[in-house]
Amino acid sequence: MFSIDTYIKRREELKKLVGEGVIILFGNNDAPVNYPANAYAPMRQDSSFLYYFGQHRDGLVGVIDIDNNEEMIFGDDIDVEDIVWMGFTPSVADLAAEVGVKKTAPMKELATYIHHLSTNTKYHFLPPYRFDTKIQIMDLLGIHPNQQKEQASLQLIKAVVKMRATKEPQEIDAIERACEVGYMMHTTAQKLIRPGVTERYIGGQVDGIARSLAQGTSFATIFSQHGEIMHGNPSDAKLEAGRLALCDAGCELDDYCSDHTRTMPVNGKFSQRQLEIYSIVEACHDYAIEVAKPGVKYMDVHFAVCRLMTERLKELGLMKGDTDEAVRAGAHAMFLPHGLGHMMGMDVHDMEGLGQIYVGFDEETRPNLEQFGTNCLRMGRKLEEGFVITDEPGIYFIPQLIDEWKASGHCKEFLNFDKLETYKDFGGIRIEDDILITKDGCRFLGKNRIPYHPKDVEEFMAMNNQ
């Protein structure tokens, strides 16, 4: 939690941006694993509630009445029976005082409070993503769950995105610290990778670092020899010499996230074929760092990386034809079916629930939802100082996608399908780091760099796998 002034100032700024009406920010409730008493722990609070009200306790709702200049937190105090099992929890009034809110009331009084307001009052809520919140909104405002996403307040969405997109110095410090734990997670994986060890074992060790040094993982850890699967969960498969292992993992520390990806040779040394593909991803990763800066559209950075990737793949005989035409046609998406990166902060895909069209795009940069690959571009908007984004190019050889495009002849003028056939057993490579947009350019977050240059990876693994 930050200082009391932080939350007071944030709510004041939110009032100015929204302008009128009543803002209702729903905190989260405990979510059961299977039966109600077996809940996830620790409880994950809604990020926007955390941003403006700072408290992690479940069962809270924050109300900001702009018209009457009033703020309240609604929630029920914990009774003795719960204290027996869960320990002492401060009263809702004490929690509210910690973030500068003077008024509180039991949850049952929220409906009464809302119903006593003027019939002309404009209500602002964010798109809900949990079913219990949807039921609460239906009971409170009479809006059916299947209509709530459309009726969520665009004014509030845009105000929250504007504020949360530009990170305060204290937020950047928190992300830096999360990146340090991320460094330990990934270097632990690099130390353990060797033939015969299971994916599940290494994935578990990576998760253990996050749970030991932070609040836990910022998303489900990806660790797999099938790097061509974007979200490959660790399996019981044993690592095999000659293959690549991809690790995409991050932690959540003091409510802020890290997110890194590294790809390593299982036997500690890249083959020539692996090195050829890896060096392309490495060059794309480093090129993005060179050109990302305030005023530049991240969509332009993405497509500049795609053109570089296409040029290099042409040198290997995997692609052909005019580079610009190939990228316009989406031929590069055979190898890179996702965007270059995404916003990151309190959520690993920061504010994703508010809608990527508002988070990752702006009035002059709109998404292309029709073209394969480009439709997965999460971040295209003009960069601003204080943005935290990921830089994560990759090259993947997905056998089923190769077969489908070959059978249909899609982009056949730009792809060498005969050569692609010989790469079906390759897997995939991704390199990802978290970067901060600065006044004049950008920089990596985290003081320690997880090895990613091929020589550094091989030397680190050799040193630690003896």
CSV table of C-alpha atoms in Angstrom, one decimal:
chain,number,residue,atom,x,y,z
A,1,MET,CA,0.0,0.0,0.0
A,2,PHE,CA,1.2,3.5,-0.8
A,3,SER,CA,0.7,6.6,1.3
A,4,ILE,CA,-2.8,7.9,2.2
A,5,ASP,CA,-2.2,10.9,-0.1
A,6,THR,CA,-1.7,8.7,-3.1
A,7,TYR,CA,-5.2,7.3,-2.9
A,8,ILE,CA,-6.8,10.7,-2.1
A,9,LYS,CA,-5.1,12.3,-5.1
A,10,ARG,CA,-6.0,9.5,-7.4
A,11,ARG,CA,-9.7,9.7,-6.5
A,12,GLU,CA,-9.7,13.5,-6.9
A,13,GLU,CA,-8.2,13.1,-10.3
A,14,LEU,CA,-10.7,10.4,-11.2
A,15,LYS,CA,-13.6,12.8,-10.2
A,16,LYS,CA,-12.2,15.5,-12.5
A,17,LEU,CA,-11.9,13.1,-15.5
A,18,VAL,CA,-15.3,11.5,-15.1
A,19,GLY,CA,-17.0,14.8,-14.3
A,20,GLU,CA,-20.4,13.8,-13.0
A,21,GLY,CA,-22.5,11.0,-11.5
A,22,VAL,CA,-21.6,8.2,-9.1
A,23,ILE,CA,-18.7,5.8,-9.6
A,24,ILE,CA,-19.1,2.3,-8.2
A,25,LEU,CA,-15.8,0.3,-8.0
A,26,PHE,CA,-16.4,-3.3,-7.0
A,27,GLY,CA,-13.7,-5.2,-5.0
A,28,ASN,CA,-13.5,-8.9,-5.4
A,29,ASN,CA,-14.8,-11.7,-3.2
A,30,ASP,CA,-13.0,-14.9,-2.3
A,31,ALA,CA,-13.2,-17.4,-5.2
A,32,PRO,CA,-13.5,-21.1,-4.3
A,33,VAL,CA,-11.2,-23.7,-5.9
A,34,ASN,CA,-14.0,-26.3,-5.8
A,35,TYR,CA,-16.2,-26.0,-2.8
A,36,PRO,CA,-16.9,-22.6,-1.0
A,37,ALA,CA,-14.7,-23.1,2.0
A,38,ASN,CA,-11.7,-24.1,-0.1
A,39,ALA,CA,-10.9,-20.6,-1.4
A,40,TYR,CA,-8.0,-19.4,-3.4
A,41,ALA,CA,-5.4,-17.8,-1.1
A,42,PRO,CA,-4.3,-15.2,-1.0
A,43,MET,CA,-7.4,-13.5,-2.3
A,44,ARG,CA,-6.7,-11.4,-5.5
A,45,GLN,CA,-8.3,-8.0,-5.3
A,46,ASP,CA,-9.6,-6.2,-8.3
A,47,SER,CA,-6.8,-4.0,-9.6
A,48,SER,CA,-8.8,-0.8,-10.2
A,49,PHE,CA,-10.3,-1.1,-6.7
A,50,LEU,CA,-6.8,-1.4,-5.4
A,51,TYR,CA,-5.6,1.5,-7.4
A,52,TYR,CA,-8.1,3.9,-5.9
A,53,PHE,CA,-8.9,2.3,-2.5
A,54,GLY,CA,-5.8,0.4,-1.7
A,55,GLN,CA,-7.3,-2.4,0.4
A,56,HIS,CA,-6.9,-6.1,-0.2
A,57,ARG,CA,-9.8,-7.4,1.9
A,58,ASP,CA,-12.6,-9.2,0.2
A,59,GLY,CA,-16.2,-8.1,0.1
A,60,LEU,CA,-15.7,-4.3,-0.3
A,61,VAL,CA,-17.3,-1.8,-2.7
A,62,GLY,CA,-16.0,1.7,-3.1
A,63,VAL,CA,-18.4,4.5,-4.1
A,64,ILE,CA,-17.4,8.0,-5.3
A,65,ASP,CA,-20.3,10.3,-5.5
A,66,ILE,CA,-19.0,13.1,-7.7
A,67,ASP,CA,-22.2,15.2,-7.6
A,68,ASN,CA,-22.3,15.3,-3.8
A,69,ASN,CA,-18.5,15.2,-3.3
A,70,GLU,CA,-18.8,12.1,-1.1
A,71,GLU,CA,-16.8,8.9,-0.8
A,72,MET,CA,-17.7,5.7,0.9
A,73,ILE,CA,-16.6,2.1,1.4
A,74,PHE,CA,-19.3,-0.5,1.8
A,75,GLY,CA,-18.5,-3.8,3.5
A,76,ASP,CA,-19.3,-6.0,6.5
A,77,ASP,CA,-17.0,-6.3,9.5
A,78,ILE,CA,-15.5,-9.7,10.2
A,79,ASP,CA,-17.2,-11.5,13.1
A,80,VAL,CA,-15.5,-13.5,15.8
A,81,GLU,CA,-16.3,-16.8,14.2
A,82,ASP,CA,-14.3,-15.8,11.1
A,83,ILE,CA,-11.5,-14.4,13.3
A,84,VAL,CA,-11.1,-17.8,14.9
A,85,TRP,CA,-10.2,-19.3,11.5
A,86,MET,CA,-8.6,-16.4,9.6
A,87,GLY,CA,-7.2,-14.1,12.3
A,88,PHE,CA,-8.0,-10.5,13.2
A,89,THR,CA,-9.0,-8.2,10.4
A,90,PRO,CA,-9.4,-4.4,11.0
A,91,SER,CA,-12.9,-3.0,10.7
A,92,VAL,CA,-14.1,-1.5,7.4
A,93,ALA,CA,-14.0,1.9,9.1
A,94,ASP,CA,-10.3,1.4,10.0
A,95,LEU,CA,-9.5,0.2,6.5
A,96,ALA,CA,-11.2,3.2,5.0
A,97,ALA,CA,-9.4,5.6,7.2
A,98,GLU,CA,-6.0,4.2,5.9
A,99,VAL,CA,-6.9,5.4,2.4
A,100,GLY,CA,-8.6,8.7,3.4
A,101,VAL,CA,-12.2,7.6,3.2
A,102,LYS,CA,-14.3,8.9,6.1
A,103,LYS,CA,-17.6,7.2,5.6
A,104,THR,CA,-18.4,3.5,5.7
A,105,ALA,CA,-21.6,1.3,5.9
A,106,PRO,CA,-22.5,-2.4,5.9
A,107,MET,CA,-23.0,-3.9,2.5
A,108,LYS,CA,-26.8,-4.2,2.8
A,109,GLU,CA,-27.0,-0.4,2.9
A,110,LEU,CA,-25.4,0.0,-0.6
A,111,ALA,CA,-28.7,-0.6,-2.4
A,112,THR,CA,-30.5,1.8,-0.1
A,113,TYR,CA,-27.8,4.4,-0.7
A,114,ILE,CA,-28.1,4.0,-4.5
A,115,HIS,CA,-31.9,4.0,-4.5
A,116,HIS,CA,-32.1,7.3,-2.5
A,117,LEU,CA,-30.1,9.2,-5.1
A,118,SER,CA,-31.8,11.2,-7.8
A,119,THR,CA,-33.4,9.4,-10.6
A,120,ASN,CA,-31.3,11.4,-13.0
A,121,THR,CA,-28.0,10.2,-11.4
A,122,LYS,CA,-25.6,8.7,-13.9
A,123,TYR,CA,-23.9,5.6,-12.6
A,124,HIS,CA,-20.4,4.6,-13.7
A,125,PHE,CA,-19.1,1.0,-13.4
A,126,LEU,CA,-16.3,-0.9,-15.1
A,127,PRO,CA,-16.9,-4.0,-17.2
A,128,PRO,CA,-17.3,-6.9,-14.7
A,129,TYR,CA,-15.4,-10.2,-15.2
A,130,ARG,CA,-16.6,-12.2,-12.2
A,131,PHE,CA,-20.1,-13.8,-12.0
A,132,ASP,CA,-20.7,-12.7,-8.4
A,133,THR,CA,-20.0,-9.1,-9.4
A,134,LYS,CA,-22.4,-9.4,-12.3
A,135,ILE,CA,-25.1,-10.6,-10.0
A,136,GLN,CA,-24.4,-7.7,-7.6
A,137,ILE,CA,-24.7,-5.2,-10.4
A,138,MET,CA,-28.0,-6.8,-11.5
A,139,ASP,CA,-29.4,-6.6,-8.0
A,140,LEU,CA,-28.2,-3.0,-7.6
A,141,LEU,CA,-28.9,-1.4,-10.9
A,142,GLY,CA,-31.2,-3.8,-12.6
A,143,ILE,CA,-28.9,-4.5,-15.6
A,144,HIS,CA,-28.8,-8.1,-16.8
A,145,PRO,CA,-25.3,-9.7,-16.9
A,146,ASN,CA,-25.4,-10.1,-20.7
A,147,GLN,CA,-25.9,-6.3,-21.0
A,148,GLN,CA,-23.4,-5.1,-18.4
A,149,LYS,CA,-20.3,-5.0,-20.7
A,150,GLU,CA,-22.1,-2.8,-23.1
A,151,GLN,CA,-23.5,-0.6,-20.4
A,152,ALA,CA,-20.3,-0.1,-18.5
A,153,SER,CA,-19.2,3.5,-18.4
A,154,LEU,CA,-17.0,4.6,-21.3
A,155,GLN,CA,-16.2,7.8,-19.4
A,156,LEU,CA,-14.9,5.7,-16.4
A,157,ILE,CA,-13.0,3.3,-18.6
A,158,LYS,CA,-11.2,6.1,-20.4
A,159,ALA,CA,-10.4,7.9,-17.2
A,160,VAL,CA,-9.0,4.7,-15.5
A,161,VAL,CA,-6.9,3.9,-18.6
A,162,LYS,CA,-5.5,7.4,-18.7
A,163,MET,CA,-4.5,7.3,-15.1
A,164,ARG,CA,-3.2,3.7,-14.8
A,165,ALA,CA,-1.4,3.7,-18.2
A,166,THR,CA,1.1,6.3,-17.0
A,167,LYS,CA,3.0,4.8,-14.1
A,168,GLU,CA,4.0,6.9,-11.0
A,169,PRO,CA,7.6,6.7,-9.8
A,170,GLN,CA,6.4,4.5,-6.8
A,171,GLU,CA,4.7,2.1,-9.3
A,172,ILE,CA,7.8,1.9,-11.4
A,173,ASP,CA,9.8,1.1,-8.3
A,174,ALA,CA,7.4,-1.7,-7.5
A,175,ILE,CA,7.7,-3.2,-11.0
A,176,GLU,CA,11.5,-3.0,-10.8
A,177,ARG,CA,11.4,-5.1,-7.6
A,178,ALA,CA,9.0,-7.6,-9.2
A,179,CYS,CA,11.5,-7.8,-12.1
A,180,GLU,CA,14.2,-8.7,-9.7
A,181,VAL,CA,12.1,-11.7,-8.5
A,182,GLY,CA,11.5,-12.5,-12.1
A,183,TYR,CA,15.3,-12.6,-12.6
A,184,MET,CA,15.6,-15.2,-9.9
A,185,MET,CA,12.7,-17.2,-11.3
A,186,HIS,CA,14.2,-17.4,-14.8
A,187,THR,CA,17.8,-18.0,-13.7
A,188,THR,CA,16.6,-20.8,-11.5
A,189,ALA,CA,15.0,-22.4,-14.6
A,190,GLN,CA,18.2,-21.9,-16.5
A,191,LYS,CA,20.2,-23.6,-13.7
A,192,LEU,CA,17.9,-26.6,-13.6
A,193,ILE,CA,17.4,-27.3,-17.3
A,194,ARG,CA,19.1,-30.5,-18.4
A,195,PRO,CA,18.0,-33.7,-20.2
A,196,GLY,CA,15.9,-36.0,-18.0
A,197,VAL,CA,14.3,-33.3,-15.8
A,198,THR,CA,10.6,-32.9,-16.2
A,199,GLU,CA,8.9,-29.8,-17.4
A,200,ARG,CA,6.6,-29.9,-14.3
A,201,TYR,CA,9.5,-30.0,-11.9
A,202,ILE,CA,11.1,-26.9,-13.4
A,203,GLY,CA,7.8,-25.1,-13.6
A,204,GLY,CA,7.2,-25.9,-10.0
A,205,GLN,CA,10.5,-24.6,-8.9
A,206,VAL,CA,9.9,-21.4,-10.8
A,207,ASP,CA,6.5,-21.0,-9.1
A,208,GLY,CA,8.1,-21.6,-5.8
A,209,ILE,CA,10.4,-18.7,-6.2
A,210,ALA,CA,7.4,-16.4,-6.9
A,211,ARG,CA,5.5,-17.8,-3.9
A,212,SER,CA,8.6,-17.5,-1.6
A,213,LEU,CA,9.7,-14.0,-2.6
A,214,ALA,CA,6.5,-12.3,-3.8
A,215,GLN,CA,2.7,-12.7,-3.7
A,216,GLY,CA,2.9,-15.4,-6.3
A,217,THR,CA,3.0,-15.7,-10.0
A,218,SER,CA,1.5,-12.9,-12.1
A,219,PHE,CA,0.0,-15.6,-14.5
A,220,ALA,CA,0.2,-19.3,-14.9
A,221,THR,CA,3.8,-20.2,-15.6
A,222,ILE,CA,4.5,-21.4,-19.2
A,223,PHE,CA,7.4,-23.9,-19.4
A,224,SER,CA,7.5,-26.3,-22.3
A,225,GLN,CA,9.6,-28.0,-25.0
A,226,HIS,CA,6.7,-27.1,-27.3
A,227,GLY,CA,7.5,-23.5,-27.5
A,228,GLU,CA,5.3,-23.2,-30.6
A,229,ILE,CA,2.3,-23.4,-28.2
A,230,MET,CA,1.8,-19.9,-26.9
A,231,HIS,CA,0.5,-21.0,-23.5
A,232,GLY,CA,2.2,-24.3,-23.0
A,233,ASN,CA,1.7,-25.5,-19.4
A,234,PRO,CA,4.4,-27.7,-17.9
A,235,SER,CA,3.7,-31.4,-18.4
A,236,ASP,CA,5.3,-34.6,-17.1
A,237,ALA,CA,7.4,-34.8,-20.2
A,238,LYS,CA,11.2,-35.2,-19.6
A,239,LEU,CA,13.5,-32.6,-21.2
A,240,GLU,CA,15.3,-34.1,-24.3
A,241,ALA,CA,18.7,-33.2,-25.5
A,242,GLY,CA,18.6,-31.3,-28.8
A,243,ARG,CA,15.3,-29.6,-28.0
A,244,LEU,CA,14.5,-26.0,-26.8
A,245,ALA,CA,12.7,-25.2,-23.6
A,246,LEU,CA,10.7,-22.0,-23.4
A,247,CYS,CA,10.0,-20.4,-20.0
A,248,ASP,CA,7.5,-17.5,-19.8
A,249,ALA,CA,6.9,-16.5,-16.2
A,250,GLY,CA,6.6,-13.6,-13.9
A,251,CYS,CA,5.6,-12.6,-10.3
A,252,GLU,CA,3.3,-10.2,-8.6
A,253,LEU,CA,5.0,-8.2,-5.8
A,254,ASP,CA,3.2,-5.5,-3.8
A,255,ASP,CA,0.4,-5.6,-6.4
A,256,TYR,CA,2.7,-5.0,-9.5
A,257,CYS,CA,3.8,-7.6,-12.0
A,258,SER,CA,6.8,-8.8,-14.0
A,259,ASP,CA,6.7,-10.8,-17.2
A,260,HIS,CA,9.8,-12.3,-18.9
A,261,THR,CA,10.4,-15.1,-21.5
A,262,ARG,CA,13.6,-17.0,-22.3
A,263,THR,CA,14.3,-19.9,-24.6
A,264,MET,CA,17.1,-22.3,-23.8
A,265,PRO,CA,18.8,-25.3,-25.4
A,266,VAL,CA,18.1,-28.3,-23.2
A,267,ASN,CA,21.6,-29.6,-23.5
A,268,GLY,CA,23.1,-26.2,-22.9
A,269,LYS,CA,24.3,-25.4,-26.4
A,270,PHE,CA,22.3,-24.2,-29.4
A,271,SER,CA,22.5,-26.2,-32.6
A,272,GLN,CA,23.3,-24.2,-35.8
A,273,ARG,CA,19.7,-24.4,-36.9
A,274,GLN,CA,18.4,-23.2,-33.5
A,275,LEU,CA,21.0,-20.4,-33.5
A,276,GLU,CA,19.9,-19.1,-36.9
A,277,ILE,CA,16.3,-18.7,-35.7
A,278,TYR,CA,17.2,-17.5,-32.3
A,279,SER,CA,19.5,-14.8,-33.6
A,280,ILE,CA,16.5,-13.4,-35.6
A,281,VAL,CA,14.3,-13.2,-32.5
A,282,GLU,CA,17.2,-11.6,-30.6
A,283,ALA,CA,17.7,-9.0,-33.3
A,284,CYS,CA,14.0,-8.2,-33.3
A,285,HIS,CA,13.9,-7.9,-29.5
A,286,ASP,CA,16.9,-5.5,-29.5
A,287,TYR,CA,15.6,-3.5,-32.4
A,288,ALA,CA,12.4,-2.7,-30.5
A,289,ILE,CA,14.4,-1.4,-27.6
A,290,GLU,CA,16.3,1.0,-30.0
A,291,VAL,CA,13.2,2.6,-31.6
A,292,ALA,CA,10.5,2.6,-28.9
A,293,LYS,CA,10.1,6.1,-27.5
A,294,PRO,CA,7.5,8.8,-26.7
A,295,GLY,CA,5.5,9.8,-29.8
A,296,VAL,CA,6.2,6.5,-31.7
A,297,LYS,CA,3.2,4.2,-32.3
A,298,TYR,CA,3.9,0.7,-30.9
A,299,MET,CA,2.0,-0.6,-33.9
A,300,ASP,CA,4.8,0.9,-36.1
A,301,VAL,CA,7.4,-0.7,-33.9
A,302,HIS,CA,5.6,-4.0,-34.3
A,303,PHE,CA,5.5,-3.9,-38.0
A,304,ALA,CA,9.1,-2.7,-38.2
A,305,VAL,CA,10.0,-5.8,-36.3
A,306,CYS,CA,7.9,-7.9,-38.6
A,307,ARG,CA,9.7,-6.5,-41.7
A,308,LEU,CA,13.1,-7.2,-40.0
A,309,MET,CA,12.0,-10.7,-39.2
A,310,THR,CA,10.7,-11.2,-42.8
A,311,GLU,CA,14.1,-10.1,-44.3
A,312,ARG,CA,16.0,-12.4,-42.1
A,313,LEU,CA,13.7,-15.4,-42.7
A,314,LYS,CA,14.1,-14.7,-46.5
A,315,GLU,CA,17.9,-15.1,-46.0
A,316,LEU,CA,17.2,-18.6,-44.6
A,317,GLY,CA,14.8,-19.5,-47.5
A,318,LEU,CA,11.7,-19.7,-45.3
A,319,MET,CA,10.1,-16.6,-46.8
A,320,LYS,CA,10.3,-15.0,-50.2
A,321,GLY,CA,9.0,-12.1,-52.3
A,322,ASP,CA,8.7,-8.4,-51.5
A,323,THR,CA,9.1,-7.8,-47.8
A,324,ASP,CA,6.5,-4.9,-47.5
A,325,GLU,CA,3.9,-6.9,-49.5
A,326,ALA,CA,4.5,-10.0,-47.4
A,327,VAL,CA,3.9,-8.1,-44.2
A,328,ARG,CA,0.8,-6.3,-45.6
A,329,ALA,CA,-0.6,-9.7,-46.6
A,330,GLY,CA,0.1,-11.0,-43.1
A,331,ALA,CA,2.6,-13.7,-44.2
A,332,HIS,CA,4.8,-13.1,-41.2
A,333,ALA,CA,2.0,-14.2,-38.9
A,334,MET,CA,2.9,-17.8,-39.9
A,335,PHE,CA,5.8,-17.3,-37.6
A,336,LEU,CA,4.6,-14.4,-35.3
A,337,PRO,CA,0.9,-14.8,-34.7
A,338,HIS,CA,0.8,-12.3,-31.8
A,339,GLY,CA,1.6,-8.7,-31.1
A,340,LEU,CA,5.0,-7.4,-30.1
A,341,GLY,CA,3.8,-6.6,-26.5
A,342,HIS,CA,1.2,-5.3,-24.1
A,343,MET,CA,0.7,-2.9,-21.3
A,344,MET,CA,1.9,-4.1,-17.9
A,345,GLY,CA,1.4,-2.9,-14.4
A,346,MET,CA,-1.0,-4.1,-11.7
A,347,ASP,CA,-2.2,-6.7,-14.2
A,348,VAL,CA,0.3,-8.6,-16.3
A,349,HIS,CA,-1.9,-7.7,-19.3
A,350,ASP,CA,-2.7,-4.4,-17.7
A,351,MET,CA,-6.3,-3.4,-17.6
A,352,GLU,CA,-7.2,-6.0,-20.2
A,353,GLY,CA,-10.7,-6.4,-18.7
A,354,LEU,CA,-11.5,-2.8,-19.7
A,355,GLY,CA,-11.1,-3.6,-23.4
A,356,GLN,CA,-8.0,-3.7,-25.5
A,357,ILE,CA,-9.4,-1.1,-27.9
A,358,TYR,CA,-9.2,1.4,-25.0
A,359,VAL,CA,-6.0,0.2,-23.3
A,360,GLY,CA,-3.8,-0.6,-26.3
A,361,PHE,CA,-5.1,1.8,-28.9
A,362,ASP,CA,-6.1,5.5,-29.1
A,363,GLU,CA,-8.2,7.7,-31.4
A,364,GLU,CA,-5.6,7.7,-34.2
A,365,THR,CA,-4.5,4.1,-33.9
A,366,ARG,CA,-7.2,1.5,-34.4
A,367,PRO,CA,-6.9,-2.3,-34.3
A,368,ASN,CA,-7.2,-4.5,-37.4
A,369,LEU,CA,-9.4,-7.4,-36.2
A,370,GLU,CA,-9.8,-9.0,-39.6
A,371,GLN,CA,-6.2,-10.2,-40.4
A,372,PHE,CA,-4.8,-13.3,-38.7
A,373,GLY,CA,-2.0,-12.3,-36.3
A,374,THR,CA,-2.7,-8.6,-36.5
A,375,ASN,CA,-6.0,-9.2,-34.8
A,376,CYS,CA,-3.9,-10.3,-31.7
A,377,LEU,CA,-2.0,-7.0,-31.5
A,378,ARG,CA,-2.7,-5.9,-28.0
A,379,MET,CA,-0.7,-2.7,-28.1
A,380,GLY,CA,-0.6,-0.2,-31.0
A,381,ARG,CA,-1.1,3.2,-29.5
A,382,LYS,CA,1.3,6.1,-29.4
A,383,LEU,CA,3.8,5.6,-26.6
A,384,GLU,CA,4.1,8.1,-23.8
A,385,GLU,CA,6.6,8.6,-21.0
A,386,GLY,CA,5.8,6.5,-18.1
A,387,PHE,CA,4.2,3.6,-20.0
A,388,VAL,CA,5.4,0.1,-19.1
A,389,ILE,CA,5.1,-2.4,-21.9
A,390,THR,CA,6.5,-5.8,-22.9
A,391,ASP,CA,8.9,-6.4,-25.8
A,392,GLU,CA,8.3,-10.0,-26.8
A,393,PRO,CA,9.0,-11.1,-30.4
A,394,GLY,CA,8.9,-14.7,-31.2
A,395,ILE,CA,9.2,-17.2,-34.1
A,396,TYR,CA,7.1,-20.4,-33.9
A,397,PHE,CA,6.7,-23.4,-36.2
A,398,ILE,CA,3.2,-24.6,-35.7
A,399,PRO,CA,2.7,-27.9,-37.7
A,400,GLN,CA,-1.1,-27.5,-37.9
A,401,LEU,CA,-0.9,-23.9,-39.1
A,402,ILE,CA,1.8,-24.9,-41.7
A,403,ASP,CA,-0.5,-27.6,-43.0
A,404,GLU,CA,-3.6,-25.4,-43.2
A,405,TRP,CA,-1.9,-22.6,-45.0
A,406,LYS,CA,-0.1,-25.0,-47.4
A,407,ALA,CA,-3.4,-26.7,-48.2
A,408,SER,CA,-5.3,-23.5,-48.8
A,409,GLY,CA,-2.3,-21.8,-50.6
A,410,HIS,CA,-2.6,-18.8,-48.2
A,411,CYS,CA,0.4,-16.4,-48.7
A,412,LYS,CA,2.0,-19.0,-51.0
A,413,GLU,CA,3.8,-16.3,-52.9
A,414,PHE,CA,5.7,-15.3,-49.7
A,415,LEU,CA,6.3,-18.7,-48.0
A,416,ASN,CA,8.5,-21.6,-48.9
A,417,PHE,CA,6.3,-24.5,-47.7
A,418,ASP,CA,8.8,-27.2,-48.7
A,419,LYS,CA,11.4,-25.7,-46.4
A,420,LEU,CA,8.8,-25.1,-43.7
A,421,GLU,CA,8.1,-28.9,-43.7
A,422,THR,CA,11.6,-29.5,-42.4
A,423,TYR,CA,10.9,-27.2,-39.4
A,424,LYS,CA,7.8,-28.9,-38.0
A,425,ASP,CA,9.8,-30.4,-35.2
A,426,PHE,CA,11.5,-27.2,-34.3
A,427,GLY,CA,9.2,-25.7,-31.6
A,428,GLY,CA,9.3,-22.0,-30.9
A,429,ILE,CA,11.4,-19.2,-29.6
A,430,ARG,CA,10.4,-16.1,-27.7
A,431,ILE,CA,12.5,-13.5,-25.9
A,432,GLU,CA,10.6,-11.1,-23.6
A,433,ASP,CA,11.5,-8.2,-21.3
A,434,ASP,CA,9.6,-5.4,-19.6
A,435,ILE,CA,10.5,-1.9,-20.7
A,436,LEU,CA,9.7,1.6,-19.4
A,437,ILE,CA,9.2,4.4,-21.9
A,438,THR,CA,11.4,7.3,-20.7
A,439,LYS,CA,11.6,11.0,-21.7
A,440,ASP,CA,14.0,10.2,-24.7
A,441,GLY,CA,13.5,6.5,-25.3
A,442,CYS,CA,13.1,3.4,-23.2
A,443,ARG,CA,15.0,1.2,-20.8
A,444,PHE,CA,14.8,-2.3,-19.4
A,445,LEU,CA,13.2,-2.7,-16.0
A,446,GLY,CA,15.0,-4.6,-13.3
A,447,LYS,CA,18.7,-4.1,-12.4
A,448,ASN,CA,19.7,-7.6,-13.4
A,449,ARG,CA,19.4,-8.9,-16.9
A,450,ILE,CA,18.3,-12.5,-17.4
A,451,PRO,CA,20.8,-14.0,-19.9
A,452,TYR,CA,19.4,-14.0,-23.4
A,453,HIS,CA,22.3,-13.4,-25.9
A,454,PRO,CA,23.2,-16.9,-27.1
A,455,LYS,CA,26.7,-16.8,-25.8
A,456,ASP,CA,25.6,-15.6,-22.4
A,457,VAL,CA,22.9,-18.2,-22.2
A,458,GLU,CA,25.3,-21.0,-23.0
A,459,GLU,CA,28.0,-19.7,-20.6
A,460,PHE,CA,25.4,-19.3,-17.7
A,461,MET,CA,24.0,-22.8,-18.2
A,462,ALA,CA,27.5,-24.3,-18.5
A,463,MET,CA,28.6,-22.6,-15.3
A,464,ASN,CA,25.6,-23.7,-13.3
A,465,ASN,CA,24.9,-27.2,-14.8
A,466,GLN,CA,28.2,-28.8,-14.0
